[in-house]
Coordinates of C-alpha atoms in Angstrom, one line a residue:
G1 CA 15.0 -20.6 7.9
I2 CA 15.5 -17.1 9.4
S3 CA 18.0 -14.4 8.7
N4 CA 18.6 -11.1 10.4
F5 CA 20.7 -8.2 9.0
R6 CA 20.8 -4.4 8.8
L7 CA 21.1 -2.1 5.8
P8 CA 20.0 1.4 4.6
I9 CA 16.6 1.5 2.9
N10 CA 15.0 4.4 1.1
Y11 CA 11.5 5.3 2.3
K12 CA 8.9 7.7 0.8
T13 CA 7.3 10.3 3.0
R14 CA 3.9 11.8 2.7
D15 CA 5.2 15.2 1.5
G16 CA 7.2 13.5 -1.3
A17 CA 10.7 13.9 0.2
P18 CA 12.6 10.5 0.3
V19 CA 14.5 9.6 3.4
M20 CA 17.2 6.8 3.9
L21 CA 17.0 5.0 7.2
E22 CA 19.0 2.3 8.8
T23 CA 16.7 -0.7 8.8
S24 CA 16.8 -4.0 10.6
V25 CA 15.5 -6.8 8.4
T26 CA 14.2 -10.2 9.4
G27 CA 13.5 -12.7 6.6
S28 CA 12.0 -16.1 7.2
V29 CA 11.0 -18.9 4.8
S30 CA 9.2 -22.2 5.3
L31 CA 10.7 -25.2 3.4
E32 CA 9.4 -28.7 2.6
A33 CA 10.1 -31.3 5.2
D34 CA 12.7 -33.2 3.0
K35 CA 14.9 -30.2 2.5
K36 CA 18.0 -29.8 4.8
G37 CA 18.1 -26.1 5.0
I38 CA 19.2 -23.0 3.2
N39 CA 22.2 -20.8 2.8
M40 CA 21.4 -17.9 5.1
S41 CA 23.4 -15.3 3.1
R42 CA 21.2 -16.2 0.2
I43 CA 18.3 -14.5 1.9
M44 CA 20.5 -11.4 2.5
R45 CA 21.7 -11.3 -1.1
S46 CA 18.1 -11.5 -2.3
F47 CA 17.3 -8.4 -0.3
Y48 CA 20.4 -6.5 -1.1
K49 CA 19.7 -6.9 -4.8
H50 CA 16.7 -4.6 -4.7
S51 CA 17.5 -2.2 -1.8
E52 CA 19.5 0.3 -3.8
E53 CA 17.1 0.6 -6.7
A54 CA 13.6 0.9 -5.1
F55 CA 11.7 2.2 -2.1
S56 CA 10.6 0.3 1.0
L57 CA 7.5 -1.4 -0.3
E58 CA 8.9 -2.3 -3.7
V59 CA 12.0 -3.7 -2.0
I60 CA 10.0 -5.9 0.3
K61 CA 7.8 -7.2 -2.5
S62 CA 10.7 -8.0 -4.8
A63 CA 12.6 -9.7 -2.1
L64 CA 9.6 -11.8 -1.2
D65 CA 9.2 -12.9 -4.8
D66 CA 12.8 -13.9 -4.8
Y67 CA 12.3 -15.9 -1.6
K68 CA 9.5 -17.9 -3.3
T69 CA 11.4 -18.6 -6.5
D70 CA 15.1 -18.8 -5.5
L71 CA 14.6 -20.7 -2.3
E72 CA 11.5 -22.7 -3.3
S73 CA 9.7 -21.8 -0.1
F74 CA 5.9 -22.3 0.3
D75 CA 5.5 -19.6 3.0
A76 CA 7.6 -16.5 3.5
R77 CA 7.7 -13.4 5.8
I78 CA 9.8 -10.3 5.8
Q79 CA 9.8 -7.6 8.4
M80 CA 11.7 -4.3 8.2
R81 CA 12.1 -2.3 11.5
F82 CA 13.3 1.3 11.6
S83 CA 13.1 4.6 13.5
Y84 CA 11.1 7.1 11.6
P85 CA 11.8 10.9 12.2
M86 CA 8.9 13.4 12.1
K87 CA 9.3 17.1 13.1
I88 CA 6.9 18.1 15.9
Q89 CA 6.0 21.6 17.1
S90 CA 6.1 22.4 20.9
L91 CA 2.7 23.1 22.5
R92 CA 3.3 26.8 23.3
S93 CA 6.8 28.1 22.9
G94 CA 7.1 27.8 19.1
L95 CA 10.1 25.4 19.3
S96 CA 10.3 22.2 17.2
G97 CA 12.2 19.0 17.2
Y98 CA 12.3 15.5 15.8
Q99 CA 10.2 12.8 17.3
Y100 CA 11.3 9.3 16.4
Y101 CA 8.7 6.6 15.9
D102 CA 9.5 2.8 16.0
I103 CA 7.8 1.4 12.9
A104 CA 7.9 -2.0 11.3
L105 CA 6.7 -3.0 7.9
E106 CA 5.8 -6.7 7.4
L107 CA 4.9 -8.6 4.2
V108 CA 3.6 -12.1 4.8
E109 CA 2.7 -14.8 2.3
Q110 CA 0.8 -17.8 3.7
D111 CA -1.1 -20.4 1.6
G112 CA -0.6 -18.1 -1.5
V113 CA -2.2 -15.1 0.2
R114 CA -0.2 -11.9 0.9
Q115 CA -0.8 -9.4 3.7
K116 CA 0.9 -6.1 4.3
I117 CA 1.1 -5.2 7.9
M118 CA 2.3 -1.9 9.5
H119 CA 3.3 -1.7 13.2
L120 CA 3.7 1.6 15.1
D121 CA 4.7 2.3 18.7
Y122 CA 2.9 5.4 19.8
V123 CA 4.1 6.9 23.1
Y124 CA 1.9 9.1 25.2
S125 CA 1.1 10.3 28.7
S126 CA -2.0 9.0 30.5
T127 CA -3.5 10.7 33.5
C128 CA -5.7 8.5 35.7
P129 CA -9.3 9.9 35.8
C130 CA -9.8 8.5 39.3
S131 CA -6.6 10.0 40.6
L132 CA -7.5 13.4 39.0
E133 CA -11.0 13.3 40.7
L134 CA -9.4 12.5 44.1
A135 CA -6.9 15.3 43.8
E136 CA -9.7 17.8 43.1
H137 CA -11.7 16.4 46.0
A138 CA -8.7 16.9 48.3
R139 CA -8.3 20.5 47.1
E140 CA -12.0 21.4 47.4
T141 CA -12.9 19.7 50.7
R142 CA -9.6 20.0 52.7
G143 CA -7.6 22.7 50.9
Q144 CA -5.0 20.0 50.4
L145 CA -2.8 20.1 47.3
A146 CA -2.7 16.6 45.7
T147 CA -1.0 15.4 42.5
P148 CA -3.0 13.2 40.2
H149 CA -0.8 10.4 38.9
S150 CA 0.0 10.0 35.2
Q151 CA 2.3 7.6 33.5
R152 CA 4.3 7.2 30.3
S153 CA 2.3 4.9 28.1
V154 CA 2.8 3.1 24.8
A155 CA 0.3 1.7 22.3
R156 CA 1.6 -1.0 19.8
V157 CA -0.8 -0.4 16.9
S158 CA -0.7 -3.1 14.1
V159 CA -2.8 -2.7 11.0
V160 CA -3.4 -4.8 7.9
V161 CA -3.4 -2.6 4.8
A162 CA -6.1 -3.3 2.2
P163 CA -4.7 -4.6 -1.1
G164 CA -5.0 -2.1 -3.9
S165 CA -6.0 0.8 -1.6
N166 CA -4.5 4.3 -1.6
T167 CA -1.2 4.6 0.3
L168 CA -1.4 4.5 4.0
W169 CA 1.5 6.7 4.9
F170 CA 3.4 6.4 8.2
E171 CA 2.3 10.0 9.0
D172 CA -1.3 9.0 8.4
L173 CA -1.1 6.3 11.1
I174 CA 0.7 8.6 13.5
D175 CA -1.9 11.4 12.9
A176 CA -4.7 8.9 13.6
C177 CA -3.1 7.9 17.0
R178 CA -2.6 11.6 17.8
R179 CA -6.3 12.3 17.1
A180 CA -7.3 9.4 19.3
V181 CA -5.0 10.3 22.2
P182 CA -3.5 13.8 21.9
T183 CA -1.2 13.6 25.0
E184 CA 1.8 12.4 23.0
T185 CA 5.1 12.8 24.7
Q186 CA 6.9 16.0 23.8
V187 CA 10.3 16.8 22.1
M188 CA 11.2 20.4 22.8
V189 CA 9.9 21.6 26.2
K190 CA 10.2 25.0 27.9
R191 CA 8.3 25.9 31.1
E192 CA 5.3 27.2 29.1
D193 CA 5.2 23.9 27.1
E194 CA 5.3 21.8 30.3
Q195 CA 2.4 23.8 31.7
A196 CA 0.5 23.3 28.4
F197 CA 1.2 19.6 28.6
A198 CA -0.2 19.4 32.2
E199 CA -3.3 21.2 31.0
L200 CA -3.6 18.9 28.0
N201 CA -3.4 15.8 30.3
A202 CA -5.9 17.2 32.7
A203 CA -8.3 17.8 29.8
N204 CA -7.8 14.2 28.6
P205 CA -7.8 11.8 31.6
I206 CA -7.8 8.2 30.3
F207 CA -8.0 4.7 31.5
V208 CA -6.1 2.1 29.5
E209 CA -9.3 0.5 28.2
D210 CA -10.5 4.0 27.1
A211 CA -7.2 4.4 25.2
A212 CA -7.6 1.1 23.3
R213 CA -11.2 2.0 22.3
L214 CA -10.2 5.5 21.1
F215 CA -7.4 4.1 18.9
C216 CA -9.8 1.5 17.5
E217 CA -12.3 4.2 16.6
Q218 CA -9.7 5.9 14.4
L219 CA -8.6 2.7 12.7
Q220 CA -12.2 1.6 12.0
A221 CA -12.8 4.9 10.2
D222 CA -10.0 4.3 7.7
D223 CA -11.1 2.1 4.7
R224 CA -7.4 1.5 3.9
I225 CA -7.3 -0.7 7.0
T226 CA -8.9 -4.1 6.9
D227 CA -7.9 -5.5 10.3
F228 CA -6.0 -4.3 13.3
R229 CA -4.7 -5.0 16.8
V230 CA -4.1 -2.4 19.6
V231 CA -2.0 -3.3 22.7
A232 CA -2.1 -0.3 25.1
S233 CA 0.2 -0.4 28.1
H234 CA 0.1 2.2 30.9
Q235 CA 3.3 1.9 32.9
E236 CA 1.8 2.7 36.3
S237 CA 3.2 5.2 38.7
L238 CA 0.8 4.1 41.5
H239 CA 1.1 0.3 41.2
S240 CA 4.1 -1.9 40.7
H241 CA 2.6 -3.4 37.6
D242 CA 1.5 -2.1 34.2
A243 CA -2.1 -1.8 33.1
V244 CA -2.6 -3.4 29.7
S245 CA -5.6 -3.5 27.3
I246 CA -5.7 -5.4 24.0
L247 CA -8.4 -4.9 21.4
T248 CA -8.6 -6.4 17.9
Q249 CA -10.9 -6.0 14.9

């Protein structure tokens, strides 16, 4: 049985300030073969019972416990999807604005084993190293101005959080992605910021396979993460198809 609904959930931030965000919840349970089904609103009531009195992780844990007892399920899964705001400074002008990150928290119980999974969509710009080299060659040999092609790119980073470890904050995972690939898309941009972004891209040309490896290096260095998957997609401006690279632990 599967249920989908939306409600406000309280989340903790790394700096200690709580934030309430509209959250899309998907709950699913697996039942014995001889059962005819479940009342879908029962899944929703199980979640609502905890959402006003606890923060995100406590809510999802308590709701999963209820799924197991109230619904007599043998496997269960809950996913909470939301858009997480984080204030970002511009590169050169001193302006700032909110970047919104698509994040999902997932708690899965299968065969009596629970896993907490965090998903993050990290959006960045990728400049093709080959195109950059060809543009410089055209300028140096023929005095011809050429534009290296870059594309808006996204990495879906999914990590399994080690049980009993210190908290892996949303901001920690975002910072890890930014260390791996610093050409994150910008929020507030004046001309000097656009120039700085072009310089940053030129200093960090990257193929999609390189991006996946760089993200993985950061994830492997964090002992709070036991497993991960990175799906990097560069939405090509040269070709009519995307370039995609997948790398798992």
